């Protein structure tokens, strides 16, 4: 697929100016002289696959700004190699058959950089860790206080909480490990910060940044302390490393412990603010982890990330280890640690080793019986990874055989080729001899290809077995999760049945009281609205002498009270205070209004009763009290009228007396 490569070189330092040349589909295009910010705009617009240069540090103070500003997916390549191992640009051009014009022309250097990158020459600069920080926080200033401002603040904190939960679910569905820190406020969240253990390229499309609203989402890749350089094309040899069990305690201070397969401590270390790459590098220098262990359940996201990085098995204890248990494990090892982080990491690794020890002892005993001791550690590692003992022994033997074949090939090649290389330096007529040697080597390569194909077929068969085993394990895991889900549903159903049983017993007792005539049934209305009144009239009807029980009367008005008065109900019992208009309307129509503190109501869902004698007594008392209040009101009214008449008569007498004088 055609790719776009932009080659750049420095023309001048003050002001900073660049020569820019692009390579696309075999064609070179000279774009001219660019300032730094114009170069950034050009790269953002074109979104090249590669930006190539001979030395990235020529950017000087602009380097970090340049790296942060280029589009996601654009690689920065230093064609001359990693720092400390760099080759001259013109030597590389000659080595790869690139014609060079004026060596002092910046455009010529930019062109050579682009052509070398197109041939896969150079090292990609990795400025970021495989970690991304996602911060969810308030998007706007809340301003000054006040009741409405407090309500707005609570709303924003709820929005932040919902967005944090949404991101958390997205990462879990994508099976991306992460750690989350939150700050709670107003029954919501003031902010949430995710540390996601993946590259920003893998995160692209899953979570998008947000600005300008009530909630702001900022996504920032974690920058490396020092840049890493990775070859574009070449493969580096993998050196054999010791198989180890690693215990990891993540946090601000990271604790790392490493044991060999005999339980011996190889490394014990802790450091503040270790990046993922630093952790991986430290572990790699000790050995190759086949188990990565933690002391807590569930495993933190960082531990899962490190486990996946090494394709190692993850060990998680059934329950988080207690401090007493950790101290007991360290006591058995007979070692002291510098801090709690080293203790936790070592306890996790040793706990994993103790879990594997019976299997390791069994393998070692079998190997002694078979007289195989040379590659015992490698065989143990394969058994831990899931191979049976026979498969592990066979795999190690095949690996040794393959090494012997490769060693023989290298030896033969070095013996045959060296004289010709020496003769090439002395005489030009040795070309024919080298061509013959080339044919012989091609024959050796063909023979090796056949051997490799045979080994690949055997590996494919082993891979198929492993794949079937993994499928079986996944099916078992799915069944176990299904069983857990059904057990949870069963527990919830039992709780519902238990509640319904209790309600049924209470309902039967209430019904029995009603049949005996000692209780009066109530017609229950949840909300005193026209809609629920109409539903009650359709289902059971509202008749004269009915007693209504209202749970929430807040939505009622005068018209509803008048309607109930027309129905001539016997009484109305309310769980809460009636609106004043409703109360006064019912009072005028001599319909008693009772509250739960005046009479005891026994209720199960839509069925409720009250004691008949208690109801009659409460109604009588309420009507009597209303009657007394009415009489008192009439007396007060009469006295008011008398007083008004007296005052008026006094005024008239005074007026008459004044007229007579």
XYZ file of C-alpha atoms in Angstrom, residues 136-461:
326
model
C -12.739 13.270 33.684
C -13.532 16.561 35.441
C -15.734 19.655 35.430
C -15.782 21.481 32.103
C -16.965 24.929 33.209
C -16.408 27.147 36.223
C -19.342 26.963 38.648
C -19.237 30.621 39.597
C -20.425 31.937 42.956
C -22.777 30.179 45.390
C -26.535 30.180 45.792
C -29.297 27.574 45.874
C -29.504 27.157 42.086
C -25.703 27.047 41.869
C -25.582 24.199 44.411
C -28.145 22.289 42.370
C -26.093 22.859 39.205
C -22.918 21.634 40.990
C -24.671 18.422 42.108
C -25.899 17.873 38.538
C -22.344 18.247 37.149
C -20.964 15.793 39.737
C -23.633 13.264 38.708
C -22.711 13.771 35.038
C -19.024 13.173 35.874
C -19.973 9.982 37.760
C -22.022 8.721 34.780
C -19.190 9.485 32.332
C -16.629 7.697 34.559
C -18.894 4.626 34.718
C -19.360 4.737 30.920
C -15.570 4.832 30.311
C -15.051 2.044 32.881
C -17.591 -0.190 31.091
C -16.014 0.571 27.685
C -12.522 -0.422 28.904
C -13.872 -3.611 30.508
C -15.715 -4.614 27.311
C -12.529 -4.030 25.304
C -10.579 -6.138 27.868
C -8.070 -3.303 28.447
C -6.460 -3.268 31.933
C -6.625 -0.036 33.918
C -6.513 1.514 37.400
C -8.982 4.190 38.532
C -8.747 6.953 41.150
C -11.858 8.979 42.052
C -12.782 11.906 44.287
C -16.365 11.754 45.568
C -18.528 14.857 46.082
C -22.296 15.518 46.544
C -23.230 11.814 46.126
C -21.408 11.961 42.776
C -17.814 12.442 41.610
C -15.762 15.643 41.472
C -13.218 13.961 39.198
C -11.999 10.568 37.997
C -8.552 9.619 36.668
C -7.882 6.428 34.705
C -4.385 5.019 34.144
C -4.950 2.770 31.117
C -2.239 0.245 30.279
C -2.312 0.342 26.475
C -0.997 2.529 23.667
C -2.945 5.561 22.462
C -3.317 3.878 19.034
C -5.209 0.933 20.598
C -7.368 3.354 22.593
C -8.265 5.452 19.526
C -11.955 5.189 18.608
C -12.982 3.743 21.985
C -12.899 6.933 24.055
C -12.997 10.454 22.635
C -11.884 13.675 24.369
C -14.602 16.207 25.302
C -14.309 19.989 25.714
C -16.653 22.932 26.079
C -19.485 21.247 28.033
C -20.301 20.587 31.662
C -17.909 17.591 31.635
C -14.391 17.579 30.204
C -12.473 14.449 29.159
C -8.724 14.852 28.600
C -6.641 12.027 27.120
C -2.869 12.230 27.486
C -0.266 9.571 26.664
C 2.454 9.142 29.286
C 5.810 10.419 27.996
C 8.940 8.322 28.509
C 11.774 9.735 30.595
C 14.153 8.755 27.802
C 13.145 7.943 24.227
C 13.225 4.344 23.034
C 14.514 3.489 19.554
C 13.094 0.441 17.727
C 14.426 -0.803 14.339
C 11.983 -0.438 11.454
C 12.779 -3.752 9.771
C 15.605 -5.745 11.304
C 15.048 -8.447 13.933
C 17.189 -8.605 17.051
C 18.353 -11.952 18.386
C 16.580 -13.253 21.487
C 19.025 -14.328 24.134
C 18.118 -17.196 26.420
C 16.978 -16.032 29.822
C 16.317 -17.804 33.066
C 12.672 -18.758 33.737
C 11.441 -16.875 36.817
C 8.381 -16.250 39.000
C 7.718 -12.513 39.485
C 5.738 -10.903 42.315
C 4.488 -7.370 41.681
C 3.058 -4.730 44.053
C 1.825 -1.726 41.988
C 1.218 1.795 43.254
C 3.096 5.077 43.600
C 5.979 2.942 44.867
C 6.307 -0.290 42.861
C 7.655 -3.433 44.515
C 9.228 -6.234 42.415
C 10.419 -9.670 43.525
C 11.796 -12.502 41.358
C 12.326 -16.182 42.290
C 13.776 -19.013 40.234
C 11.951 -22.334 39.869
C 13.745 -23.641 42.974
C 12.307 -20.864 45.159
C 15.610 -18.956 45.400
C 15.368 -15.132 45.470
C 16.980 -13.563 42.381
C 15.890 -9.941 42.803
C 14.071 -7.749 45.341
C 13.515 -4.095 44.451
C 11.221 -1.089 44.990
C 11.130 2.376 43.409
C 8.748 5.359 43.281
C 6.990 6.364 40.033
C 8.246 3.467 37.882
C 6.809 3.515 34.356
C 5.629 0.299 32.700
C 8.673 0.257 30.403
C 11.006 0.583 33.438
C 9.232 -2.359 35.142
C 9.449 -4.502 31.986
C 13.108 -3.594 31.509
C 14.004 -4.482 35.128
C 12.210 -7.854 34.939
C 13.773 -8.640 31.517
C 17.268 -8.110 32.908
C 16.574 -10.684 35.652
C 14.974 -13.358 33.428
C 11.884 -14.442 31.530
C 8.748 -14.541 33.749
C 6.458 -17.534 33.321
C 4.301 -16.508 36.324
C 3.388 -12.928 37.338
C 1.820 -12.909 40.818
C -0.110 -10.433 42.959
C -1.082 -10.505 46.639
C -4.614 -9.091 46.154
C -7.826 -10.340 44.567
C -8.905 -9.073 42.058
C -5.601 -8.390 40.294
C -4.730 -4.691 39.685
C -4.710 -3.502 36.063
C -0.923 -2.947 36.019
C -0.244 -6.560 37.058
C -2.536 -7.804 34.247
C -0.696 -5.535 31.782
C 2.768 -6.833 32.779
C 1.500 -10.429 32.622
C 0.219 -9.899 29.080
C 3.418 -8.111 28.022
C 5.461 -11.226 28.825
C 2.661 -13.676 27.810
C 3.043 -15.092 31.309
C 0.423 -16.811 33.486
C -1.288 -14.561 36.031
C -1.398 -15.835 39.630
C -4.117 -14.337 41.846
C -4.745 -15.712 45.372
C -8.252 -16.921 46.196
C -8.422 -14.132 48.804
C -6.189 -11.094 49.319
C -3.241 -12.028 51.530
C -3.351 -10.641 55.071
C -0.359 -8.932 56.677
C 0.069 -11.812 59.153
C 0.194 -14.339 56.305
C 2.756 -12.238 54.396
C 4.975 -11.949 57.462
C 4.744 -15.729 57.999
C 5.811 -16.376 54.371
C 8.828 -14.054 54.750
C 9.685 -15.730 58.058
C 9.870 -19.100 56.246
C 12.221 -17.533 53.690
C 14.384 -16.088 56.457
C 14.849 -12.703 54.782
C 14.263 -9.078 55.787
C 12.911 -6.451 53.398
C 13.390 -2.680 53.127
C 9.706 -1.695 52.904
C 6.124 -3.006 52.695
C 6.175 -2.940 48.882
C 9.078 -5.396 48.699
C 7.334 -7.528 51.338
C 4.060 -7.648 49.345
C 5.828 -8.448 46.065
C 7.966 -11.195 47.646
C 4.944 -12.698 49.459
C 3.010 -12.833 46.162
C 5.881 -14.535 44.302
C 6.543 -17.038 47.117
C 2.813 -17.836 47.430
C 2.749 -18.635 43.690
C 5.886 -20.787 44.060
C 4.332 -22.781 46.954
C 1.245 -23.403 44.810
C 3.478 -24.806 42.019
C 6.028 -26.600 44.247
C 4.304 -30.045 44.287
C 4.208 -30.103 40.482
C 7.838 -28.896 40.216
C 9.038 -31.540 42.709
C 7.162 -34.239 40.780
C 8.769 -33.146 37.458
C 12.250 -33.040 39.028
C 11.828 -36.554 40.460
C 10.724 -37.902 37.066
C 13.656 -36.234 35.306
C 16.112 -37.810 37.787
C 14.570 -41.232 37.105
C 14.984 -40.660 33.345
C 18.524 -39.347 33.762
C 17.665 -35.936 32.298
C 19.152 -33.141 34.407
C 20.788 -30.801 31.880
C 17.644 -28.948 30.755
C 15.546 -29.496 33.887
C 14.661 -25.832 34.408
C 13.509 -25.354 30.796
C 11.339 -28.513 31.016
C 9.802 -27.326 34.302
C 8.922 -23.981 32.679
C 7.136 -25.753 29.804
C 5.179 -27.975 32.231
C 4.023 -24.907 34.168
C 2.895 -23.339 30.891
C 0.576 -26.312 30.227
C 2.650 -28.954 28.415
C 2.698 -32.479 29.771
C 6.096 -33.910 30.697
C 6.544 -35.875 27.431
C 5.689 -32.888 25.251
C 8.021 -30.621 27.236
C 10.980 -33.032 26.902
C 10.335 -33.454 23.155
C 10.102 -29.687 22.618
C 13.421 -29.066 24.408
C 15.164 -31.805 22.398
C 13.873 -30.386 19.106
C 15.081 -26.934 20.126
C 18.563 -28.321 20.892
C 18.640 -30.162 17.571
C 17.636 -26.997 15.706
C 20.439 -25.077 17.477
C 23.007 -27.718 16.484
C 21.918 -27.529 12.840
C 22.153 -23.721 12.849
C 25.581 -23.835 14.546
C 26.865 -26.293 11.934
C 25.536 -24.043 9.151
C 27.187 -20.955 10.609
C 30.516 -22.804 11.035
C 30.423 -24.166 7.491
C 29.541 -20.738 6.104
C 32.345 -19.014 8.000
C 34.909 -21.575 6.818
C 33.887 -21.430 3.156
C 33.166 -17.744 2.786
C 36.122 -16.211 4.654
C 38.784 -17.046 2.007
C 36.632 -15.533 -0.713
C 36.061 -12.382 1.331
C 39.835 -12.014 1.747
C 40.383 -12.586 -1.971
C 37.706 -9.971 -2.847
C 39.774 -7.384 -0.974
C 42.870 -8.373 -2.998
C 41.583 -9.428 -6.435
C 38.554 -8.441 -8.520
C 38.452 -11.724 -10.498
C 37.055 -13.652 -7.472
C 33.467 -12.643 -8.433
C 32.903 -15.927 -10.326
C 34.012 -17.959 -7.321
C 31.634 -16.034 -5.040
C 28.755 -16.719 -7.416
C 29.488 -20.438 -7.190
C 29.597 -20.176 -3.391
C 26.254 -18.392 -3.539
C 24.715 -21.371 -5.381
C 26.048 -23.777 -2.754
C 24.560 -21.630 0.018
C 21.208 -21.572 -1.794
C 21.215 -25.379 -1.737
C 21.913 -25.342 2.019
C 19.096 -22.824 2.521
C 16.679 -25.015 0.571
C 17.586 -27.999 2.733
C 17.103 -25.897 5.875
C 13.740 -24.676 4.581
C 12.520 -28.275 4.333
C 13.662 -28.968 7.905
C 11.898 -25.801 9.121
C 8.682 -26.769 7.313
C 8.733 -30.150 9.077
C 9.248 -28.492 12.453
C 6.498 -25.966 11.728
C 4.066 -28.793 10.929
C 4.835 -30.440 14.278
C 4.445 -27.113 16.058
C 1.097 -26.580 14.330
C -0.092 -29.932 15.702
